[in-house]
């Protein structure tokens, strides 16, 4: 069976050495040596000054949103993302205001954001879809002009750089997910990145229930990760460039083999891509369904991602139309892409898809 993804597993002996050290120290969690070390190594890898390691990407989003102040309650967001993006907004008591996406890279359409701004807008939460950068310059301008915060869901952005800077260094706050299915992972995990020093202490405090020792300073949540999770990250991080290289090679085979009828996201200039996903866009849902059926018959399971478009979620107060996102969600498919996927499999998958068109 071939699934859309498969977690990367480091050498088990390397991991066992960390486990031995954890046993030795008896320290399992609460910002232990490996959590701290991972944060340091992530700062080095991403060339950022601060990185707050947390237990998953969703908590990272919630902690980021928790820094917003005042009683404005609207957050402009993208309908084309994983459900956690919208859910974190709702969970924190805000209203998501959907702004449609563009048809080249499927990120939020920056030219449509200003129309959505009201006196109640407090922030923009946009996703770097499949690791492709949003229009960060334009979004920053809008944020400054209206004095609203810009937060990026960079769950896919690890390893992508834009204008020679990690994509995660953009915005007032960026988050990443280190879930097992992501490019870089710690089984479960995530991080928060910001250049705003005033926010760092605040978010670190939120991560640990809002108290330092016996000083209860603010509300908080449990966003801490464990030494066992951090150890996984410390094993994988040194291999990340090799992982990205391998994914690039696989993607290039797809590029070569797949019919040119299929559309792919168009990368912005100045982007050094991380090859986090391999999405293809069909002409219509029928054509997509045919391809999926042919692949499933051969035990190959690509993923309709993202689907549905979030503006259509059944638990929203109202469902507004976002025609581009609706269309993309209906016609996009992410193909298998992971470290151990063989070139024979990639060619075979491409052949099955081409034949189904
Ligand atoms: C995976 C993902 C998340 C959630 O991350 P978790 O670590 O699984 O909580 C949020 N947003 C996007 C776009 C994702 O792909």
Short mmCIF file of C-alpha atoms and ligand atoms in Angstrom, two decimals:
data_model
loop_
_atom_site.label_atom_id
_atom_site.label_comp_id
_atom_site.label_asym_id
_atom_site.label_seq_id
_atom_site.Cartn_x
_atom_site.Cartn_y
_atom_site.Cartn_z
CA UNK A 1 0.00 0.00 0.00
CA UNK A 2 1.21 3.51 -0.84
CA UNK A 3 -0.18 6.38 1.19
CA UNK A 4 0.11 10.08 0.51
CA UNK A 5 2.80 10.28 3.15
CA UNK A 6 4.83 8.22 5.56
CA UNK A 7 6.59 9.59 8.63
CA UNK A 8 10.35 9.80 8.31
CA UNK A 9 12.01 7.56 10.88
CA UNK A 10 15.58 8.28 11.91
CA UNK A 11 18.12 5.62 12.70
CA UNK A 12 16.81 3.81 15.79
CA UNK A 13 20.25 3.50 17.40
CA UNK A 14 20.60 7.28 17.28
CA UNK A 15 17.22 7.67 18.92
CA UNK A 16 18.08 5.07 21.57
CA UNK A 17 21.09 7.11 22.64
CA UNK A 18 18.76 9.98 23.44
CA UNK A 19 16.42 7.61 25.27
CA UNK A 20 19.35 6.37 27.37
CA UNK A 21 20.22 9.95 28.26
CA UNK A 22 16.60 10.63 29.18
CA UNK A 23 16.57 7.57 31.47
CA UNK A 24 19.82 8.73 32.97
CA UNK A 25 18.47 12.20 33.76
CA UNK A 26 15.02 11.06 34.83
CA UNK A 27 13.75 14.26 33.27
CA UNK A 28 10.84 13.63 30.89
CA UNK A 29 9.26 17.02 30.33
CA UNK A 30 8.91 20.64 31.55
CA UNK A 31 11.42 22.29 29.26
CA UNK A 32 14.18 19.73 29.68
CA UNK A 33 17.63 19.67 28.10
CA UNK A 34 16.49 18.22 24.75
CA UNK A 35 13.57 20.62 24.35
CA UNK A 36 15.96 23.51 24.95
CA UNK A 37 18.56 22.04 22.63
CA UNK A 38 16.00 21.55 19.89
CA UNK A 39 14.88 25.17 20.19
CA UNK A 40 18.47 26.29 19.85
CA UNK A 41 19.10 24.07 16.81
CA UNK A 42 15.88 25.24 15.20
CA UNK A 43 16.95 28.86 15.65
CA UNK A 44 20.24 28.03 13.94
CA UNK A 45 18.62 26.13 11.09
CA UNK A 46 15.96 28.76 10.47
CA UNK A 47 18.27 31.73 11.20
CA UNK A 48 15.80 33.23 13.65
CA UNK A 49 16.43 34.66 17.11
CA UNK A 50 13.65 32.89 18.94
CA UNK A 51 11.70 29.70 18.55
CA UNK A 52 9.17 28.41 21.07
CA UNK A 53 8.79 24.64 20.84
CA UNK A 54 5.27 23.44 21.69
CA UNK A 55 3.36 20.16 21.68
CA UNK A 56 1.54 20.63 18.38
CA UNK A 57 0.83 23.13 15.63
CA UNK A 58 -2.74 23.74 16.72
CA UNK A 59 -1.68 24.81 20.22
CA UNK A 60 0.91 27.03 18.51
CA UNK A 61 -1.90 28.74 16.60
CA UNK A 62 -3.99 29.12 19.74
CA UNK A 63 -1.13 30.58 21.74
CA UNK A 64 -0.36 32.99 18.87
CA UNK A 65 -3.99 34.11 18.70
CA UNK A 66 -4.07 34.49 22.50
CA UNK A 67 -1.57 37.37 22.21
CA UNK A 68 -4.15 39.50 20.38
CA UNK A 69 -5.70 42.12 22.61
CA UNK A 70 -8.74 44.38 22.61
CA UNK A 71 -12.33 43.46 21.90
CA UNK A 72 -12.29 43.34 18.13
CA UNK A 73 -13.42 39.89 17.09
CA UNK A 74 -12.83 39.35 13.37
CA UNK A 75 -9.86 37.53 11.89
CA UNK A 76 -9.41 37.57 8.14
CA UNK A 77 -8.34 34.12 7.06
CA UNK A 78 -7.99 31.76 4.17
CA UNK A 79 -10.64 29.18 3.27
CA UNK A 80 -7.96 26.98 1.71
CA UNK A 81 -6.13 25.41 4.63
CA UNK A 82 -6.34 22.55 7.06
CA UNK A 83 -9.32 22.72 9.43
CA UNK A 84 -7.03 23.58 12.38
CA UNK A 85 -6.55 27.10 10.97
CA UNK A 86 -10.25 27.93 11.21
CA UNK A 87 -10.81 25.88 14.34
CA UNK A 88 -8.15 27.73 16.29
CA UNK A 89 -9.89 31.00 15.40
CA UNK A 90 -13.25 29.67 16.57
CA UNK A 91 -11.73 28.01 19.65
CA UNK A 92 -10.28 31.35 20.72
CA UNK A 93 -13.69 32.99 20.33
CA UNK A 94 -13.06 34.95 17.12
CA UNK A 95 -15.07 35.02 13.91
CA UNK A 96 -13.28 33.84 10.79
CA UNK A 97 -13.80 36.19 7.85
CA UNK A 98 -12.88 34.32 4.70
CA UNK A 99 -10.94 36.02 1.95
CA UNK A 100 -10.74 33.99 -1.25
CA UNK A 101 -7.46 32.60 -2.65
CA UNK A 102 -5.59 33.25 -5.88
CA UNK A 103 -5.42 30.63 -8.60
CA UNK A 104 -1.65 30.54 -9.01
CA UNK A 105 -0.37 29.36 -5.62
CA UNK A 106 -3.70 28.89 -3.76
CA UNK A 107 -2.67 31.25 -0.96
CA UNK A 108 -4.93 34.08 0.24
CA UNK A 109 -5.52 36.66 -2.53
CA UNK A 110 -3.82 39.73 -1.08
CA UNK A 111 -5.69 42.03 -3.46
CA UNK A 112 -8.97 41.02 -1.83
CA UNK A 113 -7.95 41.44 1.83
CA UNK A 114 -8.64 45.18 2.18
CA UNK A 115 -12.27 44.70 1.18
CA UNK A 116 -12.71 42.43 4.19
CA UNK A 117 -11.33 44.84 6.77
CA UNK A 118 -13.84 46.38 9.17
CA UNK A 119 -13.61 48.24 12.50
CA UNK A 120 -13.73 44.81 14.08
CA UNK A 121 -10.72 43.31 12.32
CA UNK A 122 -7.93 42.35 14.71
CA UNK A 123 -5.66 40.14 12.59
CA UNK A 124 -4.96 38.29 9.37
CA UNK A 125 -4.26 34.56 9.66
CA UNK A 126 -3.01 33.20 6.35
CA UNK A 127 -1.50 29.84 5.37
CA UNK A 128 1.60 29.27 3.25
CA UNK A 129 -0.21 26.61 1.25
CA UNK A 130 1.89 23.50 0.54
CA UNK A 131 4.96 25.49 1.63
CA UNK A 132 4.52 28.20 -1.02
CA UNK A 133 4.87 31.74 0.32
CA UNK A 134 1.86 34.01 0.66
CA UNK A 135 2.23 37.48 -0.78
CA UNK A 136 4.13 38.45 2.39
CA UNK A 137 5.16 41.95 1.28
CA UNK A 138 1.65 43.04 0.37
CA UNK A 139 0.14 41.46 3.48
CA UNK A 140 2.70 43.21 5.68
CA UNK A 141 1.78 46.53 4.08
CA UNK A 142 -1.90 45.96 4.77
CA UNK A 143 -1.17 44.93 8.35
CA UNK A 144 0.80 48.14 8.96
CA UNK A 145 -1.69 50.38 7.19
CA UNK A 146 -4.63 49.21 9.29
CA UNK A 147 -2.66 48.37 12.42
CA UNK A 148 -3.70 44.73 12.42
CA UNK A 149 -1.48 41.77 13.27
CA UNK A 150 -0.30 39.30 10.65
CA UNK A 151 -0.05 35.69 11.74
CA UNK A 152 1.06 32.90 9.42
CA UNK A 153 0.05 29.29 9.61
CA UNK A 154 3.39 27.99 8.38
CA UNK A 155 2.59 24.35 9.14
CA UNK A 156 3.91 23.51 5.66
CA UNK A 157 6.64 26.11 5.53
CA UNK A 158 9.57 24.45 7.29
CA UNK A 159 12.59 24.51 4.99
CA UNK A 160 11.17 26.96 2.47
CA UNK A 161 13.01 30.23 2.22
CA UNK A 162 11.83 33.40 0.59
CA UNK A 163 14.29 36.12 -0.35
CA UNK A 164 16.98 34.12 1.45
CA UNK A 165 15.11 34.12 4.74
CA UNK A 166 13.15 31.30 6.30
CA UNK A 167 9.51 31.71 5.34
CA UNK A 168 8.76 31.23 9.04
CA UNK A 169 10.49 34.52 9.85
CA UNK A 170 7.75 36.58 8.17
CA UNK A 171 4.72 38.15 9.84
CA UNK A 172 4.23 39.30 13.41
CA UNK A 173 4.03 35.64 14.40
CA UNK A 174 4.48 32.42 12.43
CA UNK A 175 3.74 28.92 13.56
CA UNK A 176 4.88 25.57 12.26
CA UNK A 177 3.66 22.01 12.83
CA UNK A 178 6.02 19.15 13.57
CA UNK A 179 3.36 16.47 13.24
CA UNK A 180 4.60 13.06 12.09
CA UNK A 181 3.23 13.64 8.58
CA UNK A 182 5.04 16.92 8.11
CA UNK A 183 8.39 17.46 6.40
CA UNK A 184 10.26 17.89 9.69
CA UNK A 185 8.64 16.27 12.70
CA UNK A 186 8.85 15.35 16.37
CA UNK A 187 5.95 12.83 16.15
CA UNK A 188 3.71 15.55 17.61
CA UNK A 189 4.94 19.08 17.99
CA UNK A 190 5.14 22.55 16.61
CA UNK A 191 6.76 25.91 17.14
CA UNK A 192 6.05 29.59 17.31
CA UNK A 193 8.37 32.18 15.82
CA UNK A 194 8.27 35.93 16.28
CA UNK A 195 10.69 38.82 16.10
CA UNK A 196 8.64 40.75 18.62
CA UNK A 197 10.49 40.37 21.91
CA UNK A 198 7.50 41.58 23.92
CA UNK A 199 5.52 38.58 22.70
CA UNK A 200 8.08 35.92 23.50
CA UNK A 201 7.87 35.99 27.28
CA UNK A 202 4.11 36.19 27.04
CA UNK A 203 3.86 33.10 24.83
CA UNK A 204 6.39 31.14 26.88
CA UNK A 205 4.23 31.89 29.91
CA UNK A 206 1.06 30.78 28.08
CA UNK A 207 2.84 27.53 27.25
CA UNK A 208 3.31 26.69 30.94
CA UNK A 209 -0.14 27.38 32.44
CA UNK A 210 0.64 31.07 32.90
CA UNK A 211 2.78 30.67 35.98
CA UNK A 212 6.42 30.71 36.95
CA UNK A 213 6.91 28.73 40.14
CA UNK A 214 4.42 30.09 42.63
CA UNK A 215 3.79 33.27 40.68
CA UNK A 216 0.48 33.03 38.85
CA UNK A 217 0.81 35.72 36.22
CA UNK A 218 -1.71 35.11 33.46
CA UNK A 219 -4.06 32.55 32.03
CA UNK A 220 -2.26 29.77 30.24
CA UNK A 221 -2.49 26.34 28.72
CA UNK A 222 -0.29 23.27 28.59
CA UNK A 223 1.68 23.72 25.40
CA UNK A 224 4.82 21.96 26.60
CA UNK A 225 6.37 19.11 24.69
CA UNK A 226 8.36 16.21 26.12
CA UNK A 227 11.98 15.15 25.99
CA UNK A 228 11.00 12.05 24.00
CA UNK A 229 9.46 14.22 21.31
CA UNK A 230 12.34 16.68 21.27
CA UNK A 231 14.77 13.75 20.90
CA UNK A 232 12.99 12.71 17.70
CA UNK A 233 13.49 16.21 16.33
CA UNK A 234 17.16 16.22 17.31
CA UNK A 235 17.64 12.97 15.38
CA UNK A 236 15.86 14.22 12.26
CA UNK A 237 17.06 17.82 12.04
CA UNK A 238 20.64 16.95 10.97
CA UNK A 239 19.15 14.96 8.08
CA UNK A 240 16.72 17.60 6.91
CA UNK A 241 18.69 18.83 3.90
CA UNK A 242 19.03 15.27 2.70
CA UNK A 243 15.29 14.70 3.23
CA UNK A 244 14.45 17.81 1.21
CA UNK A 245 16.87 16.78 -1.55
CA UNK A 246 15.23 13.37 -1.83
CA UNK A 247 11.77 14.92 -1.99
CA UNK A 248 12.97 17.28 -4.67
CA UNK A 249 14.19 14.34 -6.76
CA UNK A 250 10.86 12.57 -6.40
CA UNK A 251 8.99 15.76 -7.32
CA UNK A 252 11.13 16.17 -10.42
CA UNK A 253 10.25 12.67 -11.58
CA UNK A 254 6.56 13.56 -11.21
CA UNK A 255 7.20 16.81 -13.12
CA UNK A 256 8.70 14.82 -15.96
CA UNK A 257 6.23 11.92 -16.01
CA UNK A 258 2.86 13.54 -15.42
CA UNK A 259 0.69 14.80 -18.25
CA UNK A 260 1.01 18.52 -18.88
CA UNK A 261 -2.79 18.68 -18.75
CA UNK A 262 -2.47 18.71 -14.97
CA UNK A 263 -1.92 22.08 -13.33
CA UNK A 264 0.44 22.73 -10.47
CA UNK A 265 0.91 25.71 -8.16
CA UNK A 266 3.07 28.45 -9.61
CA UNK A 267 5.94 29.34 -7.34
CA UNK A 268 6.76 32.96 -6.51
CA UNK A 269 10.13 34.32 -7.59
CA UNK A 270 12.81 34.29 -4.87
CA UNK A 271 11.41 31.10 -3.36
CA UNK A 272 13.59 28.19 -2.38
CA UNK A 273 10.95 25.49 -2.05
CA UNK A 274 10.89 22.68 0.53
CA UNK A 275 9.03 20.09 -1.58
CA UNK A 276 6.60 19.49 1.26
CA UNK A 277 3.75 18.37 -1.01
CA UNK A 278 3.06 17.37 -4.57
CA UNK A 279 -0.36 18.79 -5.43
CA UNK A 280 -1.92 18.47 -8.88
CA UNK A 281 -5.06 20.16 -10.09
CA UNK A 282 -7.56 18.46 -12.35
CA UNK A 283 -9.98 20.16 -14.72
CA UNK A 284 -12.99 19.10 -12.68
CA UNK A 285 -14.00 16.88 -9.82
CA UNK A 286 -15.07 14.10 -12.18
CA UNK A 287 -11.62 13.83 -13.65
CA UNK A 288 -10.14 13.84 -10.14
CA UNK A 289 -12.48 11.09 -8.97
CA UNK A 290 -11.54 8.92 -11.94
CA UNK A 291 -7.85 9.26 -11.14
CA UNK A 292 -8.40 8.52 -7.45
CA UNK A 293 -10.43 5.43 -8.29
CA UNK A 294 -7.75 4.08 -10.61
CA UNK A 295 -5.07 4.70 -8.00
CA UNK A 296 -7.11 3.14 -5.18
CA UNK A 297 -7.57 0.01 -7.28
CA UNK A 298 -3.80 -0.39 -7.20
CA UNK A 299 -3.67 0.25 -3.45
CA UNK A 300 -2.39 3.80 -3.87
CA UNK A 301 -4.00 6.40 -1.64
CA UNK A 302 -3.39 10.05 -2.55
CA UNK A 303 -5.19 12.65 -0.45
CA UNK A 304 -7.74 15.31 -1.31
CA UNK A 305 -6.06 18.12 0.54
CA UNK A 306 -7.46 20.58 1.35
CA UNK A 307 -10.99 19.41 1.02
CA UNK A 308 -13.55 20.75 1.84
CA UNK A 309 -12.89 24.44 1.46
CA UNK A 310 -13.20 25.76 5.03
CA UNK A 311 -15.91 28.33 4.22
CA UNK A 312 -18.21 25.33 3.72
CA UNK A 313 -17.65 23.75 7.15
CA UNK A 314 -21.03 22.68 8.55
CA UNK A 315 -20.50 24.22 12.00
CA UNK A 316 -19.96 27.82 10.86
CA UNK A 317 -22.60 30.45 11.62
CA UNK A 318 -22.87 31.20 7.91
CA UNK A 319 -21.38 29.71 4.79
CA UNK A 320 -20.17 32.35 2.39
CA UNK A 321 -19.03 31.57 -1.10
CA UNK A 322 -15.33 31.64 -2.01
CA UNK A 323 -15.50 30.59 -5.65
CA UNK A 324 -11.79 30.08 -6.23
CA UNK A 325 -11.21 28.12 -3.04
CA UNK A 326 -14.36 26.06 -3.69
CA UNK A 327 -13.06 25.22 -7.14
CA UNK A 328 -9.52 24.41 -6.04
CA UNK A 329 -10.73 22.25 -3.14
CA UNK A 330 -12.85 20.26 -5.59
CA UNK A 331 -10.07 19.65 -8.06
CA UNK A 332 -6.85 19.32 -6.10
CA UNK A 333 -5.11 16.13 -5.13
CA UNK A 334 -1.87 15.59 -3.21
CA UNK A 335 0.18 12.71 -4.57
CA UNK A 336 2.32 10.36 -2.49
CA UNK A 337 5.57 12.04 -1.52
CA UNK A 338 7.90 10.76 1.14
CA UNK A 339 11.54 9.87 1.68
CA UNK A 340 11.34 6.16 0.86
CA UNK A 341 9.07 6.42 -2.16
CA UNK A 342 10.86 4.76 -5.07
CA UNK A 343 11.21 6.20 -8.54
CA UNK A 344 9.48 3.09 -9.89
CA UNK A 345 6.46 3.86 -7.73
CA UNK A 346 6.47 7.50 -8.83
CA UNK A 347 6.54 6.50 -12.50
CA UNK A 348 3.80 3.96 -11.92
CA UNK A 349 1.58 6.48 -10.10
CA UNK A 350 2.12 8.99 -12.92
CA UNK A 351 1.23 6.41 -15.55
CA UNK A 352 -2.00 5.45 -13.79
CA UNK A 353 -3.03 9.12 -13.51
CA UNK A 354 -2.14 9.94 -17.12
CA UNK A 355 -4.12 6.93 -18.31
CA UNK A 356 -7.18 7.96 -16.29
CA UNK A 357 -7.41 11.43 -17.87
C1 LIG B 1 -0.92 20.05 10.15
C2 LIG B 1 -1.49 21.39 10.06
C3 LIG B 1 -1.92 22.10 11.20
C4 LIG B 1 -2.01 21.47 12.56
O1 LIG B 1 -0.84 21.04 13.08
P1 LIG B 1 -0.83 19.93 14.24
O2 LIG B 1 0.60 19.87 14.66
O3 LIG B 1 -1.30 18.65 13.63
O4 LIG B 1 -1.73 20.40 15.33
C5 LIG B 1 -2.36 23.41 11.04
N1 LIG B 1 -2.39 23.99 9.84
C6 LIG B 1 -2.02 23.35 8.71
C7 LIG B 1 -2.07 24.08 7.40
C8 LIG B 1 -1.59 22.03 8.78
O5 LIG B 1 -1.25 21.38 7.66
#
